[in-house]
Short mmCIF file of C-alpha atoms and ligand atoms in Angstrom, two decimals:
data_model
loop_
_atom_site.label_atom_id
_atom_site.label_comp_id
_atom_site.label_asym_id
_atom_site.label_seq_id
_atom_site.Cartn_x
_atom_site.Cartn_y
_atom_site.Cartn_z
CA MET A 1 154.93 110.38 154.17
CA GLU A 2 155.24 111.43 150.55
CA PHE A 3 152.69 110.69 147.76
CA SER A 4 153.68 110.74 144.14
CA PHE A 5 151.20 110.39 141.24
CA SER A 6 152.08 109.62 137.64
CA PHE A 7 150.48 111.76 134.90
CA PRO A 8 148.09 108.98 133.65
CA ALA A 9 146.94 108.33 137.22
CA LEU A 10 146.22 112.03 137.66
CA CYS A 11 144.20 112.06 134.42
CA ILE A 12 142.09 109.09 135.58
CA LEU A 13 141.49 110.76 138.94
CA TYR A 14 140.48 113.96 137.16
CA PHE A 15 137.93 112.14 134.97
CA LEU A 16 136.43 110.23 137.89
CA LEU A 17 135.99 113.45 139.85
CA PHE A 18 134.58 115.24 136.80
CA PHE A 19 131.95 112.54 136.20
CA LEU A 20 131.02 112.28 139.86
CA VAL A 21 130.45 116.04 140.14
CA LYS A 22 128.45 115.97 136.88
CA GLN A 23 126.32 113.12 138.17
CA ILE A 24 125.60 114.91 141.46
CA LEU A 25 124.73 118.23 139.80
CA LYS A 26 122.53 116.67 137.10
CA PRO A 27 118.83 117.58 137.63
CA GLN A 28 116.73 114.46 138.34
CA SER A 29 114.40 113.54 135.48
CA HIS A 30 110.90 112.26 136.22
CA LYS A 31 110.42 110.65 132.82
CA LYS A 32 109.54 106.98 132.88
CA LEU A 33 112.14 105.41 130.61
CA PRO A 34 111.61 101.98 129.01
CA PRO A 35 112.83 99.05 131.12
CA GLY A 36 116.47 97.99 130.94
CA LYS A 37 119.35 96.50 132.81
CA ARG A 38 120.73 98.18 135.94
CA THR A 39 123.45 100.67 135.12
CA LEU A 40 126.85 101.23 136.70
CA PRO A 41 128.04 104.77 137.50
CA ILE A 42 129.89 106.48 134.62
CA ILE A 43 129.93 103.56 132.16
CA GLY A 44 126.21 102.72 132.34
CA ASN A 45 125.65 99.38 130.56
CA LEU A 46 128.82 99.42 128.47
CA HIS A 47 130.35 96.48 130.35
CA GLN A 48 127.45 94.31 129.16
CA LEU A 49 128.14 95.13 125.51
CA ALA A 50 131.91 95.23 125.25
CA GLY A 51 133.68 92.93 122.81
CA LEU A 52 130.66 90.92 121.71
CA LEU A 53 128.41 90.79 118.67
CA PRO A 54 126.11 93.70 119.65
CA HIS A 55 122.98 92.48 117.83
CA ARG A 56 123.17 89.12 119.63
CA THR A 57 123.92 90.66 123.04
CA LEU A 58 121.14 93.20 122.65
CA LYS A 59 118.69 90.47 121.65
CA SER A 60 119.42 88.45 124.81
CA LEU A 61 118.96 91.62 126.87
CA SER A 62 115.69 92.52 125.15
CA ASP A 63 114.41 88.93 125.60
CA LYS A 64 114.57 89.74 129.33
CA HIS A 65 113.61 93.42 129.37
CA GLY A 66 111.22 93.76 126.45
CA PRO A 67 111.08 94.95 122.83
CA LEU A 68 111.52 98.60 123.85
CA MET A 69 114.53 98.78 126.11
CA HIS A 70 116.60 101.58 127.61
CA LEU A 71 120.36 101.27 128.06
CA LYS A 72 122.96 103.76 129.12
CA MET A 73 126.01 103.79 126.88
CA GLY A 74 128.48 106.00 128.71
CA GLU A 75 126.82 109.42 128.91
CA ARG A 76 124.29 108.58 126.20
CA SER A 77 120.82 107.08 126.49
CA ALA A 78 120.01 104.44 123.92
CA ILE A 79 116.60 103.03 123.12
CA ILE A 80 116.65 99.57 121.55
CA VAL A 81 113.76 98.44 119.36
CA SER A 82 113.55 94.66 119.01
CA ASN A 83 110.27 93.48 117.48
CA ALA A 84 108.03 94.30 114.52
CA ARG A 85 105.29 95.97 116.59
CA MET A 86 107.80 98.36 118.17
CA ALA A 87 109.52 98.97 114.81
CA LYS A 88 106.15 100.05 113.39
CA ILE A 89 105.34 102.30 116.36
CA VAL A 90 108.78 103.95 116.58
CA LEU A 91 109.98 104.11 112.95
CA HIS A 92 106.57 104.60 111.29
CA ASN A 93 104.05 106.12 113.74
CA HIS A 94 106.76 108.35 115.29
CA GLY A 95 108.81 108.47 112.08
CA LEU A 96 109.33 112.23 112.18
CA ALA A 97 110.55 112.16 115.79
CA VAL A 98 113.28 109.65 114.86
CA ALA A 99 114.18 111.08 111.45
CA ASP A 100 117.54 112.50 112.57
CA ARG A 101 120.76 110.54 112.39
CA SER A 102 123.08 110.06 115.28
CA VAL A 103 126.38 111.08 113.71
CA ASN A 104 129.54 109.84 115.38
CA THR A 105 132.98 111.42 114.95
CA VAL A 106 134.11 108.94 112.30
CA ALA A 107 130.97 109.36 110.21
CA SER A 108 131.24 113.11 110.53
CA ILE A 109 134.81 113.11 109.15
CA MET A 110 133.93 110.76 106.31
CA THR A 111 130.99 112.90 105.20
CA TYR A 112 132.62 116.35 105.14
CA ASN A 113 130.90 117.17 108.41
CA SER A 114 127.53 115.54 107.68
CA LEU A 115 127.09 116.42 104.01
CA GLY A 116 125.39 113.85 101.75
CA VAL A 117 122.22 111.95 102.64
CA THR A 118 123.19 109.35 105.24
CA CYS A 119 124.43 111.69 107.93
CA ALA A 120 122.46 114.86 107.14
CA GLN A 121 119.89 115.82 109.76
CA TYR A 122 116.25 115.85 108.72
CA GLY A 123 115.37 119.17 107.05
CA ASP A 124 115.42 121.03 103.70
CA TYR A 125 118.96 119.96 102.78
CA TRP A 126 118.30 116.25 103.41
CA THR A 127 114.90 116.43 101.66
CA LYS A 128 116.44 117.96 98.52
CA LEU A 129 119.25 115.37 98.33
CA ARG A 130 116.95 112.48 99.17
CA GLN A 131 114.71 113.52 96.24
CA ILE A 132 117.71 113.50 93.90
CA TYR A 133 118.57 110.00 95.14
CA THR A 134 115.12 108.45 94.81
CA LEU A 135 113.96 110.20 91.64
CA GLU A 136 117.20 110.50 89.69
CA LEU A 137 120.22 108.57 90.94
CA LEU A 138 118.70 105.29 92.12
CA SER A 139 115.19 105.11 90.60
CA GLN A 140 114.09 101.91 88.86
CA LYS A 141 114.43 103.65 85.48
CA LYS A 142 117.96 104.78 86.30
CA VAL A 143 119.03 101.37 87.60
CA ARG A 144 117.76 99.79 84.37
CA SER A 145 119.66 102.38 82.35
CA PHE A 146 122.83 101.06 84.05
CA TYR A 147 122.20 97.43 83.01
CA SER A 148 124.66 97.48 80.10
CA CYS A 149 127.36 98.87 82.39
CA PHE A 150 126.61 96.20 85.05
CA GLU A 151 126.78 93.52 82.34
CA ASP A 152 130.17 94.72 81.03
CA GLU A 153 131.64 94.61 84.50
CA LEU A 154 129.99 91.23 85.12
CA ALA A 155 131.86 89.89 82.08
CA ASN A 156 135.13 91.01 83.76
CA PHE A 157 134.00 89.36 87.01
CA VAL A 158 133.33 86.05 85.18
CA GLU A 159 136.66 86.26 83.31
CA SER A 160 138.54 86.87 86.53
CA ILE A 161 136.93 83.74 88.07
CA LYS A 162 137.60 81.74 84.88
CA SER A 163 141.27 82.60 85.17
CA GLN A 164 141.29 80.72 88.50
CA VAL A 165 139.24 77.65 87.59
CA GLY A 166 140.26 74.73 89.81
CA GLN A 167 141.92 77.03 92.35
CA PRO A 168 140.47 78.58 95.50
CA ILE A 169 139.05 82.10 95.24
CA VAL A 170 137.93 84.42 98.04
CA LEU A 171 134.42 85.39 97.01
CA TYR A 172 134.46 88.63 99.05
CA ASP A 173 137.46 89.95 97.07
CA LYS A 174 135.97 89.12 93.67
CA ALA A 175 132.60 90.64 94.62
CA SER A 176 134.06 93.85 96.01
CA ALA A 177 136.27 94.34 92.91
CA TYR A 178 133.15 93.98 90.71
CA LEU A 179 131.18 96.41 92.87
CA TYR A 180 133.87 99.11 93.03
CA ALA A 181 134.23 98.99 89.27
CA THR A 182 130.45 99.06 88.75
CA ILE A 183 129.65 101.92 91.12
CA CYS A 184 132.56 104.00 89.73
CA ARG A 185 131.31 103.49 86.18
CA THR A 186 127.76 104.46 87.06
CA ILE A 187 129.06 107.58 88.79
CA PHE A 188 131.68 108.71 86.27
CA GLY A 189 130.36 107.07 83.09
CA SER A 190 133.72 105.46 82.35
CA VAL A 191 136.57 103.85 84.21
CA CYS A 192 137.67 106.43 86.79
CA LYS A 193 141.27 107.58 86.37
CA GLU A 194 142.20 106.83 89.94
CA GLN A 195 139.88 103.84 90.42
CA GLU A 196 142.49 101.56 92.02
CA LYS A 197 143.55 104.28 94.43
CA MET A 198 139.92 105.10 95.32
CA MET A 199 139.26 101.42 95.96
CA LYS A 200 142.20 101.17 98.33
CA ILE A 201 141.14 104.33 100.18
CA ALA A 202 137.53 103.13 100.50
CA LYS A 203 138.73 99.77 101.87
CA LYS A 204 141.05 101.43 104.39
CA THR A 205 138.32 103.85 105.43
CA SER A 206 135.85 101.05 106.08
CA LEU A 207 138.44 99.16 108.14
CA LEU A 208 139.25 102.23 110.23
CA SER A 209 135.59 103.09 110.74
CA GLY A 210 134.74 99.52 111.77
CA THR A 211 134.78 100.17 115.53
CA PRO A 212 131.11 100.92 116.21
CA LEU A 213 131.55 102.59 119.61
CA ARG A 214 134.29 105.20 120.12
CA LEU A 215 135.09 106.85 123.43
CA GLU A 216 134.29 110.39 122.28
CA ASP A 217 130.82 109.36 121.09
CA LEU A 218 130.00 107.61 124.36
CA PHE A 219 131.41 110.44 126.46
CA PRO A 220 130.84 113.66 124.46
CA SER A 221 132.23 115.72 127.34
CA MET A 222 135.61 114.05 126.70
CA SER A 223 135.60 114.61 122.95
CA VAL A 224 138.17 117.39 123.18
CA PHE A 225 140.74 114.86 124.46
CA CYS A 226 140.03 112.39 121.63
CA ARG A 227 140.29 114.89 118.81
CA PHE A 228 143.90 113.97 118.18
CA SER A 229 143.48 110.18 118.10
CA LYS A 230 145.59 108.28 115.55
CA THR A 231 142.55 106.74 113.83
CA LEU A 232 140.87 110.10 113.33
CA LYS A 233 144.11 111.56 111.97
CA GLN A 234 144.41 108.66 109.51
CA LEU A 235 140.78 109.09 108.44
CA ARG A 236 141.29 112.82 107.84
CA GLY A 237 144.31 111.98 105.70
CA LEU A 238 142.33 109.46 103.65
CA LEU A 239 139.50 111.90 103.14
CA GLN A 240 141.98 114.52 101.92
CA GLU A 241 143.20 112.03 99.30
CA VAL A 242 139.62 111.31 98.19
CA ASP A 243 138.96 115.04 98.08
CA ASP A 244 141.95 115.70 95.81
CA ILE A 245 140.93 112.95 93.37
CA LEU A 246 137.27 113.96 93.21
CA GLU A 247 137.95 117.70 92.95
CA GLU A 248 140.17 117.07 89.94
CA ILE A 249 137.54 114.88 88.26
CA ILE A 250 134.79 117.48 88.83
CA VAL A 251 136.88 120.41 87.57
CA GLU A 252 137.95 118.44 84.52
CA ARG A 253 134.35 117.44 83.72
CA GLU A 254 133.15 121.04 84.05
CA LYS A 255 135.93 122.23 81.73
CA THR A 256 135.43 119.63 79.03
CA THR A 257 131.69 118.91 78.97
CA GLU A 258 128.64 121.08 78.57
CA ILE A 259 126.42 120.75 81.66
CA LEU A 260 122.96 120.18 80.20
CA LYS A 261 119.81 121.75 81.63
CA GLU A 262 117.57 118.78 80.88
CA ALA A 263 117.94 115.23 82.19
CA LYS A 264 119.10 112.62 79.67
CA ASP A 265 118.28 108.90 79.94
CA ASP A 266 121.88 107.75 79.75
CA GLU A 267 123.56 110.43 81.91
CA ASP A 268 125.94 109.22 84.62
CA MET A 269 125.47 110.17 88.27
CA LEU A 270 128.08 112.93 88.17
CA SER A 271 126.18 114.62 85.31
CA VAL A 272 122.97 114.50 87.37
CA LEU A 273 124.72 116.16 90.31
CA LEU A 274 126.42 118.81 88.17
CA ARG A 275 123.08 119.61 86.51
CA HIS A 276 121.72 120.34 90.00
CA LYS A 277 124.75 122.47 90.84
CA TRP A 278 124.59 124.58 87.67
CA HIS A 279 120.92 124.80 86.84
CA ASN A 280 119.15 124.15 90.19
CA PRO A 281 116.12 122.40 88.65
CA GLY A 282 112.96 122.89 90.71
CA GLY A 283 114.43 126.11 92.15
CA ALA A 284 115.47 124.65 95.52
CA LYS A 285 116.39 127.07 98.35
CA PHE A 286 120.06 126.25 97.90
CA ARG A 287 122.34 124.95 95.19
CA ILE A 288 124.46 121.94 95.81
CA THR A 289 128.19 122.64 95.92
CA ASN A 290 131.35 120.71 95.03
CA ALA A 291 131.66 119.66 98.68
CA ASP A 292 128.14 118.16 98.55
CA ILE A 293 128.95 116.35 95.30
CA LYS A 294 132.17 114.91 96.72
CA ALA A 295 130.40 113.76 99.89
CA ILE A 296 127.64 112.12 97.83
CA ILE A 297 130.11 110.34 95.55
CA PHE A 298 132.10 108.95 98.46
CA GLU A 299 128.90 107.88 100.24
CA LEU A 300 127.69 106.13 97.07
CA ILE A 301 131.02 104.32 96.70
CA LEU A 302 130.95 103.08 100.30
CA ALA A 303 127.23 102.24 100.39
CA GLY A 304 127.29 100.66 96.93
CA THR A 305 130.06 98.23 97.77
CA LEU A 306 130.27 97.25 101.44
CA SER A 307 126.76 96.00 102.24
CA VAL A 308 126.20 94.57 98.76
CA THR A 309 129.34 92.41 99.12
CA ASP A 310 128.05 91.16 102.49
CA VAL A 311 124.62 90.35 101.03
CA THR A 312 126.20 88.42 98.14
CA GLU A 313 128.57 86.40 100.31
CA TRP A 314 125.91 85.39 102.87
CA ALA A 315 123.40 84.47 100.14
CA MET A 316 126.00 82.33 98.34
CA VAL A 317 126.90 80.44 101.50
CA GLU A 318 123.26 79.82 102.46
CA ILE A 319 122.36 78.56 98.97
CA LEU A 320 125.40 76.25 98.88
CA ARG A 321 124.52 74.79 102.30
CA ASP A 322 120.97 73.92 101.29
CA PRO A 323 120.93 71.23 98.53
CA LYS A 324 117.25 71.82 97.68
CA SER A 325 117.74 75.55 97.13
CA LEU A 326 121.00 74.95 95.29
CA LYS A 327 119.30 72.69 92.75
CA LYS A 328 116.40 75.09 92.28
CA VAL A 329 118.73 78.05 91.76
CA TYR A 330 120.86 76.13 89.23
CA ASP A 331 117.72 75.03 87.36
CA GLU A 332 116.22 78.52 87.34
CA VAL A 333 119.38 80.36 86.28
CA ARG A 334 120.38 77.85 83.62
CA GLY A 335 116.78 77.64 82.35
CA ILE A 336 116.34 81.41 81.98
CA CYS A 337 119.79 82.04 80.45
CA LYS A 338 119.90 78.86 78.34
CA ASP A 339 122.36 79.17 75.40
CA LYS A 340 123.12 82.82 76.18
CA LYS A 341 126.67 84.13 76.33
CA ARG A 342 126.02 86.18 79.44
CA VAL A 343 123.47 86.92 82.13
CA THR A 344 121.59 90.24 81.78
CA GLY A 345 119.73 92.51 84.18
CA TYR A 346 116.43 91.60 82.50
CA ASP A 347 117.20 87.87 83.01
CA VAL A 348 117.73 88.48 86.70
CA GLU A 349 114.37 90.28 86.95
CA LYS A 350 112.76 86.94 86.01
CA MET A 351 114.63 84.87 88.64
CA GLU A 352 111.96 84.58 91.30
CA TYR A 353 113.47 81.72 93.27
CA MET A 354 116.85 83.39 93.44
CA HIS A 355 115.12 86.52 94.77
CA LEU A 356 113.48 84.44 97.52
CA CYS A 357 116.92 83.07 98.47
CA VAL A 358 118.45 86.55 98.69
CA LYS A 359 115.49 87.81 100.69
CA GLU A 360 115.74 84.89 103.12
CA SER A 361 119.46 85.38 103.48
CA THR A 362 119.06 89.09 104.31
CA ARG A 363 116.54 88.04 106.96
CA ILE A 364 119.02 85.74 108.72
CA HIS A 365 122.11 87.86 107.98
CA PRO A 366 121.13 91.54 107.66
CA ALA A 367 124.24 93.45 106.54
CA ALA A 368 123.47 96.18 109.10
CA PRO A 369 121.89 94.26 112.02
CA LEU A 370 121.28 97.47 113.98
CA LEU A 371 120.38 99.50 110.85
CA VAL A 372 122.00 102.96 110.89
CA PRO A 373 121.48 104.71 114.26
CA ARG A 374 118.85 107.43 114.50
CA GLU A 375 118.60 110.19 117.08
CA CYS A 376 115.37 111.23 118.75
CA ARG A 377 114.36 114.85 117.86
CA GLU A 378 111.67 115.22 120.55
CA ASP A 379 110.26 113.25 123.51
CA PHE A 380 107.48 110.83 122.64
CA GLU A 381 105.51 108.18 124.50
CA VAL A 382 105.19 104.48 123.72
CA ASP A 383 103.09 102.19 125.95
CA GLY A 384 103.47 104.63 128.86
CA TYR A 385 107.27 104.98 128.51
CA THR A 386 109.16 108.06 127.28
CA VAL A 387 111.63 107.91 124.43
CA PRO A 388 113.65 111.01 125.36
CA LYS A 389 114.91 113.71 123.01
CA GLY A 390 118.58 113.20 122.17
CA ALA A 391 118.54 109.41 122.76
CA TRP A 392 120.10 107.10 120.22
CA VAL A 393 117.48 104.90 118.60
CA LEU A 394 118.89 101.53 117.56
CA THR A 395 116.64 99.07 115.75
CA ASN A 396 117.83 95.52 116.19
CA CYS A 397 116.53 94.31 112.84
CA TRP A 398 118.27 90.97 113.37
CA ALA A 399 116.15 90.42 116.52
CA VAL A 400 113.03 91.54 114.62
CA GLN A 401 113.80 89.03 111.86
CA MET A 402 114.56 86.20 114.32
CA ASP A 403 111.28 86.50 116.20
CA PRO A 404 109.89 82.94 116.42
CA GLU A 405 106.34 84.26 116.74
CA VAL A 406 106.57 85.67 113.23
CA TRP A 407 109.19 83.37 111.70
CA PRO A 408 108.80 79.67 112.61
CA GLU A 409 112.25 78.04 112.99
CA PRO A 410 113.88 81.45 112.53
CA GLU A 411 117.46 80.12 112.17
CA LYS A 412 116.46 77.86 109.27
CA PHE A 413 117.19 79.03 105.70
CA ASP A 414 113.82 78.43 104.06
CA PRO A 415 113.21 80.57 100.93
CA GLU A 416 109.85 78.91 100.43
CA ARG A 417 108.43 80.45 103.59
CA TYR A 418 107.63 83.52 101.42
CA ILE A 419 105.40 81.43 99.16
CA ARG A 420 103.27 80.73 102.25
CA ASN A 421 103.73 84.28 103.61
CA PRO A 422 104.50 86.81 100.87
CA MET A 423 106.46 89.52 102.70
CA ASP A 424 109.03 91.77 101.09
CA PHE A 425 111.87 93.91 102.36
CA TYR A 426 110.93 97.26 100.79
CA GLY A 427 109.88 98.76 104.12
CA SER A 428 106.14 98.17 104.46
CA ASN A 429 106.43 94.82 106.29
CA PHE A 430 107.91 95.73 109.65
CA GLU A 431 108.79 92.07 110.26
CA LEU A 432 111.45 92.21 107.51
CA ILE A 433 113.54 95.39 107.50
CA PRO A 434 117.15 94.67 106.45
CA PHE A 435 117.07 97.98 104.52
CA GLY A 436 115.37 99.90 107.30
CA THR A 437 112.02 101.57 106.86
CA GLY A 438 110.34 104.97 106.87
CA ARG A 439 111.81 108.30 105.81
CA ARG A 440 115.42 107.18 106.28
CA GLY A 441 115.03 103.69 104.76
CA CYS A 442 117.67 102.68 102.20
CA PRO A 443 117.20 104.36 98.78
CA GLY A 444 119.68 101.93 97.16
CA ILE A 445 117.76 98.64 97.57
CA LEU A 446 117.19 98.09 93.87
CA PHE A 447 120.73 99.03 92.87
CA GLY A 448 122.16 96.79 95.60
CA ILE A 449 119.92 93.77 95.17
CA THR A 450 120.20 93.82 91.37
CA ASN A 451 123.99 93.71 91.60
CA ALA A 452 124.02 90.98 94.27
CA GLU A 453 121.62 88.89 92.16
CA LEU A 454 123.59 89.52 88.96
CA MET A 455 126.77 88.20 90.59
CA LEU A 456 124.99 85.16 92.04
CA ALA A 457 123.28 84.39 88.71
CA ALA A 458 126.58 84.67 86.82
CA MET A 459 128.30 82.41 89.35
CA PHE A 460 125.61 79.73 89.05
CA TYR A 461 125.33 80.05 85.27
CA HIS A 462 129.00 79.80 84.34
CA PHE A 463 130.38 77.63 87.15
CA ASP A 464 129.89 74.62 89.38
CA TRP A 465 131.17 75.18 92.92
CA GLU A 466 133.12 73.28 95.49
CA VAL A 467 134.11 74.50 98.97
CA ALA A 468 137.88 75.04 99.26
CA ASP A 469 140.18 72.97 101.49
CA GLY A 470 138.16 69.79 100.85
CA LYS A 471 135.34 70.96 103.13
CA LYS A 472 131.67 70.07 102.70
CA PRO A 473 129.19 72.97 102.45
CA GLU A 474 127.72 72.06 105.86
CA ASP A 475 131.22 72.48 107.40
CA ILE A 476 131.56 76.13 106.34
CA ASP A 477 132.28 78.24 109.41
CA MET A 478 129.36 80.66 109.74
CA THR A 479 130.83 82.71 112.62
CA GLU A 480 129.96 86.38 112.30
CA ASP A 481 132.18 89.38 112.79
CA PHE A 482 130.92 92.88 113.44
CA GLY A 483 132.63 95.92 111.96
CA ALA A 484 131.24 98.34 109.39
CA GLY A 485 128.56 95.62 108.91
CA CYS A 486 127.96 92.00 109.85
CA ILE A 487 130.40 89.93 107.81
CA MET A 488 131.63 86.33 107.76
CA LYS A 489 134.55 86.10 110.18
CA TYR A 490 136.30 83.60 107.89
CA PRO A 491 135.74 84.77 104.29
CA LEU A 492 134.13 82.20 102.03
CA LYS A 493 136.72 80.34 99.95
CA LEU A 494 135.40 78.39 96.96
CA VAL A 495 136.82 76.48 94.03
CA PRO A 496 135.10 77.22 90.70
CA HIS A 497 134.77 74.64 87.89
CA LEU A 498 133.40 75.46 84.45
CA ALA A 499 129.69 74.55 84.30
CA LYS A 500 129.09 71.12 82.76
C1 LIG B 1 122.17 95.68 99.20
C2 LIG B 1 122.77 96.09 100.27
C3 LIG B 1 122.35 97.24 101.15
C4 LIG B 1 121.89 97.15 102.42
C5 LIG B 1 121.70 95.87 103.24
C6 LIG B 1 121.61 98.50 102.88
C7 LIG B 1 121.11 98.81 104.14
C8 LIG B 1 120.81 100.09 104.54
C9 LIG B 1 120.26 100.41 105.84
C10 LIG B 1 119.92 99.41 106.93
C11 LIG B 1 120.10 101.76 105.90
C12 LIG B 1 119.54 102.57 107.09
C13 LIG B 1 118.04 102.56 107.02
C14 LIG B 1 117.31 103.22 108.18
O1 LIG B 1 117.88 104.00 108.94
O2 LIG B 1 116.09 102.95 108.31
C15 LIG B 1 120.57 102.30 104.64
C16 LIG B 1 120.59 103.63 104.33
C17 LIG B 1 121.14 104.12 103.18
N1 LIG B 1 121.59 103.41 102.09
FE1 LIG B 1 121.63 101.40 101.93
N2 LIG B 1 121.89 99.37 101.86
C18 LIG B 1 122.34 98.65 100.78
C19 LIG B 1 122.71 99.15 99.55
C20 LIG B 1 122.80 100.48 99.24
C21 LIG B 1 123.25 101.01 97.98
C22 LIG B 1 123.66 100.15 96.79
C23 LIG B 1 123.23 102.37 98.08
C24 LIG B 1 123.59 103.41 97.07
C25 LIG B 1 124.24 103.16 95.95
C26 LIG B 1 122.73 102.70 99.41
C27 LIG B 1 122.57 103.97 99.90
C28 LIG B 1 122.05 104.27 101.15
C29 LIG B 1 121.88 105.63 101.64
C30 LIG B 1 122.27 106.92 100.90
C31 LIG B 1 121.30 105.53 102.90
C32 LIG B 1 120.92 106.68 103.85
C33 LIG B 1 119.48 107.08 103.66
C34 LIG B 1 119.04 108.24 104.56
O3 LIG B 1 119.61 108.43 105.63
O4 LIG B 1 118.09 108.95 104.18
N3 LIG B 1 122.49 101.53 100.08
N4 LIG B 1 120.98 101.26 103.83
#
């Protein structure tokens, strides 16, 4: 009898044997891991997660197994945090132990091999950049210094909606165009030469990076075989294009402009970064390089657009679906901006009710329902269980924010709940953490929320709204989709009418 094996069948056989031998030779650990679902050989718990909305699946699992849960994702251990008490213990009390990022292949390519803040590991480099972010690039003073730039771009946003009065618009597209233009102006000080091209690249990059779990990250021992995947090749190509554009801008700026030693109130973000490259204020151990600057700029462009668009779209849909909130928002916005030609950043600072609506919407629809994954730097104990070094730490902030013990009727959009219970999302209330918390919490909250609120205020000031296709607000399809963030599966289509 003759056996013949095809090449793919041989590969599968090879992998099965490889994993089996690895499993047998692995030393047995005596650590008591947090409870979790039974695992299958090789794939662990992956079959329970595949193809679904991970925050919802993980919540149902943690409802059974507890707020600190252990799952096996391929070769990796993952610890899932699912309530406010655990978020406080893990992200705050053991904040240093979980201060590293878990960087997957896609993120590593997009960040020049973990340069910039988001993917840098905890240490001197991250500390230096994080200081530049919080004290110089995204501080309250800096965000206010950008107000006139936000307002100029907001005028373009309003004009572009006016040009389509009576016709359906896709809110997501309008909001992302505003945000790309705004973030590029705050970075480069003027309209960037290649803005359209950058926008297209950023959009493509976020689409390609939308698959949260890739084979090589789940099975690091197989990463060598995945190195040549089509997606990774495309991402490398896109990053090369970004690199060419940004290198040219940096070189041109250095040739044509004096790089000042002292900070100036109205300097753009690129000037801040070049000041650090040339003059190293504070005498840090290292100077930032062009590669760092390019990684930071690309990270700012992605972070400054994607999640802010999601926040704006979800808030708009929730306000429209709730007649009481809708009336209050209209009254507040039109009262504060009465007789003005345009909405300003200082007007938005006074819009308390609108802020409650945005806060409530980020509770129900956090843009990053599992935050950004961390990686455990050292073993630590919680309630008698070990969180092991090297494990992924995923915080299911959606589950935290849907906990009925903290949030009565958690699914209900109720901005007034904060009048009874004044919690905010800046990181000290562990019950409300759409921007994360602790050392690695989001440094761009103010920048992001101000822009989301500016767009919402302008939309409610200049226009009355109707849902497209003759639908009623309560018929809007709220189905979620999970990619780079949690977005509306069917983008919100609205028909604007000039405000009466
Ligand atoms: C308004 C929408 C936004 C949301 C919902 C959001 C959410 C988040 C979340 C969940 C994290 C991870 C936090 C953690 O691990 O604890 C994060 C980190 C980060 N965000 Fe945001 N963000 C937003 C806007 C922005 C903006 C506008 C910027 C910059 C212009 C920005 C820059 C960053 C950076 C650099 C990090 C990484 C911080 C670190 O690792 O140290 N974000 N963000």
